[in-house]
Coordinates of C-alpha atoms and ligand atoms in Angstrom, one line a residue:
M1498 CA 15.0 23.7 18.2
R1499 CA 11.5 23.0 16.4
I1500 CA 10.5 19.4 16.7
H1501 CA 9.6 17.4 13.2
N1502 CA 5.9 17.4 13.9
F1503 CA 3.9 14.7 11.9
G1504 CA 1.2 15.4 13.9
A1505 CA -2.8 14.4 12.2
G1506 CA -4.4 17.6 13.7
P1507 CA -3.8 20.0 15.2
S1508 CA -0.2 19.8 13.5
T1509 CA 2.4 21.9 12.7
L1510 CA 1.9 25.4 12.1
P1511 CA 4.4 27.5 9.5
L1512 CA 7.3 29.1 12.3
D1513 CA 7.3 32.6 10.5
V1514 CA 3.2 32.8 10.6
L1515 CA 3.8 31.9 14.5
E1516 CA 6.7 34.6 15.2
E1517 CA 4.5 37.2 13.4
A1518 CA 1.8 36.4 15.8
R1519 CA 3.9 36.3 18.7
Q1520 CA 5.0 40.1 17.3
E1521 CA 1.2 41.1 17.5
W1522 CA 0.4 39.5 20.7
L1523 CA 0.3 42.2 23.2
D1524 CA -0.1 44.7 21.5
F1525 CA -2.5 44.3 18.0
Q1526 CA -1.8 47.1 15.9
G1527 CA -1.4 49.7 18.1
T1528 CA -4.6 49.1 20.1
G1529 CA -2.9 48.8 23.4
M1530 CA -4.6 45.0 24.0
S1531 CA -3.7 41.2 22.2
L1532 CA -6.4 40.5 19.3
V1533 CA -8.4 38.3 21.5
E1534 CA -9.2 40.8 24.0
L1535 CA -10.5 43.4 21.6
S1536 CA -14.0 43.5 20.5
H1537 CA -15.5 41.6 18.1
R1538 CA -17.5 44.5 16.3
S1539 CA -14.0 46.4 16.5
K1540 CA -12.6 47.8 13.1
A1541 CA -9.0 46.2 13.9
Y1542 CA -11.2 42.7 14.3
G1543 CA -13.8 43.3 11.3
E1544 CA -10.5 43.8 8.6
I1545 CA -9.1 40.4 10.2
H1546 CA -12.3 38.8 9.4
R1547 CA -12.9 40.4 6.2
E1548 CA -9.5 39.5 5.0
A1549 CA -9.6 36.0 6.1
L1550 CA -12.5 35.1 4.7
G1551 CA -11.2 36.8 0.9
L1552 CA -8.4 35.0 1.5
A1553 CA -10.4 31.9 2.1
R1554 CA -12.4 32.7 -1.2
E1555 CA -9.7 33.9 -3.3
V1556 CA -7.1 31.0 -2.3
S1557 CA -10.1 28.3 -2.8
G1558 CA -10.9 30.0 -6.0
A1559 CA -15.0 29.8 -4.6
P1560 CA -17.3 31.0 -6.9
A1561 CA -19.5 34.1 -6.3
D1562 CA -22.5 31.9 -5.7
F1563 CA -20.6 30.5 -2.5
D1564 CA -20.7 32.0 0.8
V1565 CA -17.9 31.3 2.7
L1566 CA -18.3 30.3 6.6
V1567 CA -16.3 30.0 9.4
I1568 CA -18.2 27.8 12.6
Q1569 CA -17.5 26.8 15.6
G1570 CA -17.5 23.1 16.6
G1571 CA -15.3 21.6 13.9
A1572 CA -16.0 19.4 10.9
T1573 CA -17.7 17.3 13.2
L1574 CA -21.0 20.1 13.5
Q1575 CA -20.8 19.6 9.8
F1576 CA -21.4 16.1 10.3
A1577 CA -24.7 17.3 11.3
M1578 CA -25.5 20.4 9.7
A1579 CA -24.8 19.6 6.3
P1580 CA -27.8 17.1 6.6
M1581 CA -30.1 19.8 8.6
N1582 CA -29.9 22.8 6.0
L1583 CA -29.8 20.6 3.0
L1584 CA -32.5 18.3 3.0
P1585 CA -36.3 18.8 3.3
E1586 CA -39.1 16.8 3.8
G1587 CA -39.0 13.8 1.6
R1588 CA -35.5 13.7 -0.1
M1589 CA -32.5 12.1 1.4
A1590 CA -28.9 12.0 0.8
G1591 CA -26.3 9.0 0.4
Y1592 CA -23.0 9.0 1.8
V1593 CA -19.9 7.6 0.5
V1594 CA -18.4 5.3 3.7
S1595 CA -14.6 5.5 2.9
G1596 CA -13.3 5.2 6.4
S1597 CA -13.6 6.1 10.0
W1598 CA -14.2 9.5 9.3
A1599 CA -17.5 9.0 6.4
K1600 CA -19.2 6.3 8.8
K1601 CA -19.0 9.3 11.7
A1602 CA -20.4 11.6 9.4
L1603 CA -23.1 9.1 7.7
A1604 CA -23.8 8.3 11.9
D1605 CA -24.7 11.8 12.8
A1606 CA -26.5 12.7 9.8
R1607 CA -28.8 9.3 10.7
R1608 CA -29.6 11.2 13.8
V1609 CA -31.2 14.2 12.1
A1610 CA -32.4 12.9 8.4
E1611 CA -32.9 9.9 5.9
V1612 CA -29.9 9.3 4.8
Y1613 CA -28.0 6.1 3.3
S1614 CA -24.6 4.4 2.3
A1615 CA -24.2 4.9 -1.3
W1616 CA -20.8 2.4 -0.9
D1617 CA -19.3 0.9 1.9
G1618 CA -15.3 0.0 1.5
A1619 CA -15.2 -1.4 4.9
G1620 CA -15.6 -5.1 3.9
E1621 CA -12.1 -4.8 1.9
G1622 CA -10.7 -2.5 5.2
F1623 CA -11.2 0.8 3.9
I1624 CA -8.1 0.4 1.4
R1625 CA -9.2 2.4 -1.4
M1626 CA -11.6 4.7 -2.7
P1627 CA -14.7 3.8 -4.7
D1628 CA -14.5 3.4 -8.7
P1629 CA -17.3 6.4 -9.8
L1630 CA -19.4 3.5 -11.2
E1631 CA -19.5 1.4 -8.0
V1632 CA -21.4 4.0 -6.3
E1633 CA -25.0 3.7 -6.6
V1634 CA -27.5 6.3 -5.6
R1635 CA -31.1 6.2 -5.3
A1636 CA -33.8 8.3 -6.3
A1637 CA -34.8 11.5 -4.5
T1638 CA -31.6 11.9 -3.5
T1639 CA -30.5 15.5 -2.7
Y1640 CA -26.7 15.2 -2.6
L1641 CA -24.0 12.4 -1.8
H1642 CA -21.5 13.2 0.8
V1643 CA -17.7 12.4 0.5
T1644 CA -14.5 12.7 2.1
S1645 CA -11.8 13.6 0.3
N1646 CA -9.4 12.0 2.4
E1647 CA -9.6 9.6 4.9
T1648 CA -7.2 11.1 7.4
I1649 CA -7.2 7.6 9.8
E1650 CA -6.7 5.1 6.8
G1651 CA -4.7 7.2 4.4
I1652 CA -6.6 7.0 1.2
R1653 CA -7.7 9.8 -1.1
M1654 CA -10.6 10.5 -3.7
V1655 CA -8.9 10.7 -7.0
D1656 CA -12.1 10.8 -9.1
W1657 CA -14.7 12.5 -7.6
P1658 CA -18.4 10.2 -7.9
Q1659 CA -20.1 12.2 -10.7
T1660 CA -23.6 10.5 -10.3
G1661 CA -25.5 13.6 -11.2
V1662 CA -26.0 14.7 -8.0
P1663 CA -23.9 17.7 -6.1
L1664 CA -21.8 16.9 -3.7
V1665 CA -21.0 17.6 0.1
V1666 CA -17.2 17.3 0.6
D1667 CA -15.1 17.0 3.6
M1668 CA -11.8 18.5 2.8
S1669 CA -10.5 18.6 6.3
S1670 CA -7.4 16.4 5.8
D1671 CA -6.3 17.8 2.2
Y1672 CA -7.8 21.3 2.6
L1673 CA -6.7 23.2 -0.5
A1674 CA -3.9 21.1 -0.9
R1675 CA -6.1 20.5 -4.1
P1676 CA -8.3 22.0 -6.2
V1677 CA -12.2 21.8 -5.3
P1678 CA -14.3 20.7 -8.0
W1679 CA -16.9 24.0 -7.6
D1680 CA -19.0 22.2 -10.6
L1681 CA -20.1 19.4 -8.7
V1682 CA -20.4 20.5 -5.4
D1683 CA -22.7 22.5 -3.3
V1684 CA -20.8 22.2 0.3
V1685 CA -17.5 22.0 1.2
Y1686 CA -16.5 22.1 4.6
G1687 CA -12.9 20.9 6.5
G1688 CA -11.8 21.8 10.2
A1689 CA -9.1 24.4 10.1
Q1690 CA -6.4 22.4 12.4
K1691 CA -5.0 20.8 9.5
N1692 CA -3.7 22.6 6.7
L1693 CA -5.3 25.7 7.8
G1694 CA -4.4 27.2 11.0
P1695 CA -5.6 26.2 14.5
A1696 CA -8.4 24.1 16.1
G1697 CA -11.7 25.4 17.0
M1698 CA -13.7 26.3 13.5
A1699 CA -14.3 24.7 10.5
L1700 CA -14.0 26.9 6.6
V1701 CA -17.5 25.7 5.1
F1702 CA -18.1 26.8 1.5
V1703 CA -22.4 26.8 1.1
R1704 CA -23.8 27.1 -2.7
S1705 CA -26.5 29.4 -1.3
S1706 CA -29.1 28.0 -3.9
S1707 CA -28.3 24.6 -2.3
V1708 CA -30.5 26.0 1.3
P1709 CA -34.4 25.1 0.9
E1710 CA -36.2 28.5 1.9
G1711 CA -38.1 26.4 4.8
V1712 CA -35.8 24.5 5.7
A1713 CA -33.4 27.9 6.6
R1714 CA -36.2 29.1 8.6
S1715 CA -37.1 26.0 10.6
L1716 CA -33.4 26.1 12.1
P1717 CA -31.7 27.7 15.1
G1718 CA -29.7 30.6 14.1
Y1719 CA -26.6 28.7 15.0
L1720 CA -27.1 25.6 13.1
S1721 CA -28.2 27.6 9.7
Y1722 CA -26.0 28.1 7.1
R1723 CA -28.3 31.0 6.0
W1724 CA -27.6 32.9 9.3
F1725 CA -24.1 32.9 9.0
G1726 CA -24.4 33.9 5.3
E1727 CA -26.4 36.7 6.1
S1728 CA -24.5 38.0 8.9
D1729 CA -21.1 37.1 7.6
S1730 CA -19.9 34.8 10.2
L1731 CA -20.6 37.6 12.7
G1732 CA -24.1 36.6 14.1
N1733 CA -22.7 36.0 17.4
T1734 CA -18.8 36.1 18.7
P1735 CA -16.4 34.2 16.0
P1736 CA -13.2 32.4 17.0
M1737 CA -11.6 35.3 16.5
F1738 CA -8.1 33.8 17.0
S1739 CA -8.5 31.0 14.9
V1740 CA -9.8 33.2 12.1
Y1741 CA -7.1 35.2 12.7
L1742 CA -3.9 32.5 12.6
M1743 CA -5.8 31.5 9.7
G1744 CA -5.7 34.6 7.7
K1745 CA -2.1 34.4 8.3
V1746 CA -1.6 30.6 6.9
L1747 CA -3.8 31.5 3.8
R1748 CA -2.0 35.1 2.8
R1749 CA 1.1 32.6 2.7
I1750 CA -0.6 29.6 0.7
R1751 CA -1.5 32.4 -2.0
D1752 CA 2.3 33.9 -1.7
R1753 CA 3.6 30.4 -2.5
G1754 CA 1.2 29.9 -5.7
G1755 CA -1.9 28.4 -4.1
I1756 CA -3.8 25.5 -4.4
P1757 CA -0.8 24.8 -6.7
G1758 CA 1.9 25.3 -5.2
L1759 CA 1.0 23.6 -2.3
E1760 CA -0.3 20.6 -3.9
R1761 CA 3.1 20.5 -5.6
E1762 CA 4.5 20.8 -2.1
T1763 CA 2.3 18.4 -0.7
A1764 CA 3.0 15.7 -3.4
E1765 CA 6.7 16.4 -3.4
K1766 CA 6.5 15.6 0.4
A1767 CA 4.6 12.7 0.2
E1768 CA 7.0 10.8 -2.3
L1769 CA 9.5 11.3 -0.3
I1770 CA 8.4 9.3 2.3
Y1771 CA 6.3 6.6 -0.3
G1772 CA 9.5 6.5 -2.2
V1773 CA 11.1 5.1 1.1
I1774 CA 8.6 3.0 1.9
D1775 CA 8.8 1.5 -1.9
G1776 CA 12.1 1.2 -1.9
S1777 CA 12.4 -1.0 1.4
D1778 CA 11.9 -4.6 0.1
G1779 CA 8.5 -4.7 2.1
F1780 CA 10.3 -3.5 5.3
Y1781 CA 7.8 -0.9 5.1
R1782 CA 4.2 -1.3 3.7
C1783 CA 1.1 0.6 2.8
P1784 CA -1.7 -0.7 3.5
A1785 CA -3.4 1.5 1.2
D1786 CA -4.0 0.5 -2.5
K1787 CA -1.5 2.1 -3.5
R1788 CA -3.8 5.1 -6.3
H1789 CA -5.6 5.9 -3.7
R1790 CA -2.9 6.6 -1.3
S1791 CA -3.1 10.1 0.3
Q1792 CA -0.8 12.8 -0.2
T1793 CA -1.5 14.2 3.1
N1794 CA -1.8 11.2 6.0
V1795 CA 1.2 8.6 4.9
V1796 CA 0.0 5.5 6.9
F1797 CA 2.1 2.7 6.8
R1798 CA 3.3 -0.5 9.0
L1799 CA 6.7 -2.2 10.3
P1800 CA 7.3 -5.8 10.2
D1801 CA 5.7 -6.3 13.4
E1802 CA 4.1 -4.6 16.3
E1803 CA 7.1 -4.9 18.8
I1804 CA 9.4 -3.6 15.7
E1805 CA 7.0 -0.6 15.5
R1806 CA 7.1 0.1 19.1
R1807 CA 10.6 0.5 18.5
F1808 CA 10.5 2.4 15.8
L1809 CA 8.2 4.7 17.4
Q1810 CA 10.2 5.3 20.6
E1811 CA 13.9 5.9 18.2
S1812 CA 11.9 8.8 16.7
T1813 CA 10.9 10.4 19.3
A1814 CA 14.1 10.7 20.7
A1815 CA 15.4 11.7 17.1
G1816 CA 13.0 14.7 17.4
F1817 CA 9.9 13.5 15.7
V1818 CA 6.5 13.8 16.9
G1819 CA 3.3 12.4 16.0
L1820 CA 4.3 9.4 13.9
A1821 CA 2.1 6.9 16.0
G1822 CA -1.1 5.7 13.7
H1823 CA -4.4 7.0 15.0
R1824 CA -5.4 4.6 18.5
S1825 CA -8.4 2.4 16.5
V1826 CA -5.8 1.1 13.7
G1827 CA -2.2 1.4 15.4
G1828 CA 0.7 1.3 13.0
C1829 CA 2.5 4.5 11.9
R1830 CA 1.8 7.4 10.2
A1831 CA 3.1 10.9 8.8
S1832 CA 1.0 14.0 8.3
L1833 CA 2.4 16.2 6.0
Y1834 CA 0.3 19.0 6.2
A1835 CA 1.2 23.0 4.7
G1836 CA 2.9 24.1 7.6
L1837 CA 5.6 20.9 7.3
E1838 CA 8.9 22.0 6.0
M1839 CA 10.3 20.1 3.5
S1840 CA 13.3 20.0 5.9
S1841 CA 11.2 17.7 8.3
A1842 CA 10.2 15.7 5.2
E1843 CA 13.8 15.2 4.4
A1844 CA 14.6 14.3 8.0
L1845 CA 11.6 11.6 8.3
A1846 CA 13.1 10.1 4.8
E1847 CA 16.5 9.7 6.4
F1848 CA 15.6 8.3 9.6
M1849 CA 13.2 6.2 8.1
E1850 CA 16.2 5.1 6.0
G1851 CA 18.6 4.4 9.1
F1852 CA 16.1 2.1 10.6
R1853 CA 15.5 0.2 8.3
R1854 CA 19.3 -0.3 7.5
A1855 CA 20.0 -0.6 11.9
T1856 CA 17.5 -3.4 11.9
R1857 CA 17.7 -5.4 9.1
G1858 CA 21.3 -5.1 8.8
Ligands
PMP3059 N1 -13.1 14.6 9.1 C1 -11.8 14.3 8.8 C2 -11.6 13.6 7.4 C3 -11.2 14.3 9.8 O1 -9.7 14.3 9.8 C4 -11.3 14.8 10.8 C5 -10.5 15.1 12.3 N2 -9.3 15.1 11.9 C6 -12.3 15.1 11.4 C7 -13.9 15.3 10.2 C8 -13.4 15.9 12.5 O2 -12.8 16.9 12.8 P1 -13.2 18.0 14.3 O3 -12.5 17.5 14.9 O4 -12.7 19.4 13.9 O5 -14.5 17.6 14.5

């Protein structure tokens, strides 16, 4: 039996995708070898690569002036690559510090470029995203960096700040589970290991005109968006297995209604779990402001830490994994990514109801 995996990433992948990969594992399309043994210059891999990147463009709806890139190093490398590629001398970038991941993005950007905090939610405990009018953008700002969903605190950006400068968006934890505001963005990035596949790479969309010529020339190839764009992300050996599985996950997302379909499915799962929390008469509590609650990472607390420990123990025994909150904040968290079956969300809702009744009497 498959376990109910609520991990925040790497996370559960659709069973049909895993089964398909298993069938193809030892003899990939009659080549007599597995996909990970093929040359990345082979025809068979070339087709996989082109199809996966094509599906990323199709499902996301990225306009033609965006390059679709796959880059190793996860979302974390993008914390540095975005400022390195987008900011020429004398220009700077603002960062909306909405939670733990935005803080890391700003800290890395600070090492390579001139950047500043345009809003900071730390004082309030990162329980909400800013009202767009609270975001302060300075002169000489080339982009505003935002995190569409803070995976650790469980909050999501409901309103994109429209300040007149383009956005660079970290969409790691709700990638393709909501529309991308293409008119407002220059770069969108995210690690694949939540909604889109296994770990090992980031999927990155870059408006090609946003990378100044001089900046691109001064960067080592692997750190240059232009280099990835010009080589179709085949300038060196790509993360072939991750690209291959992402292609299968993307095809499944497309066949189930694309972004609107995934957005709907995610909302249904989130409603189930938030419904239990809101109907629990204060037994379960969400620290997040209600309007900014994440759809993909439901963060919740129980009456005290002893009861939380018991909740985690008993849920593990009942076949659930990944429900502990991030080690930096504690508590509990249920991640509801694309691969999670509705039946797993239903099972968790039922378990939470039962646990509350058993504990409270
Ligand atoms: N940004 C967000 C919003 C994340 O959730 C994560 C990973 N949990 C990262 C960035 C870092 O991603 P990676 O591990 O792929 O570098």
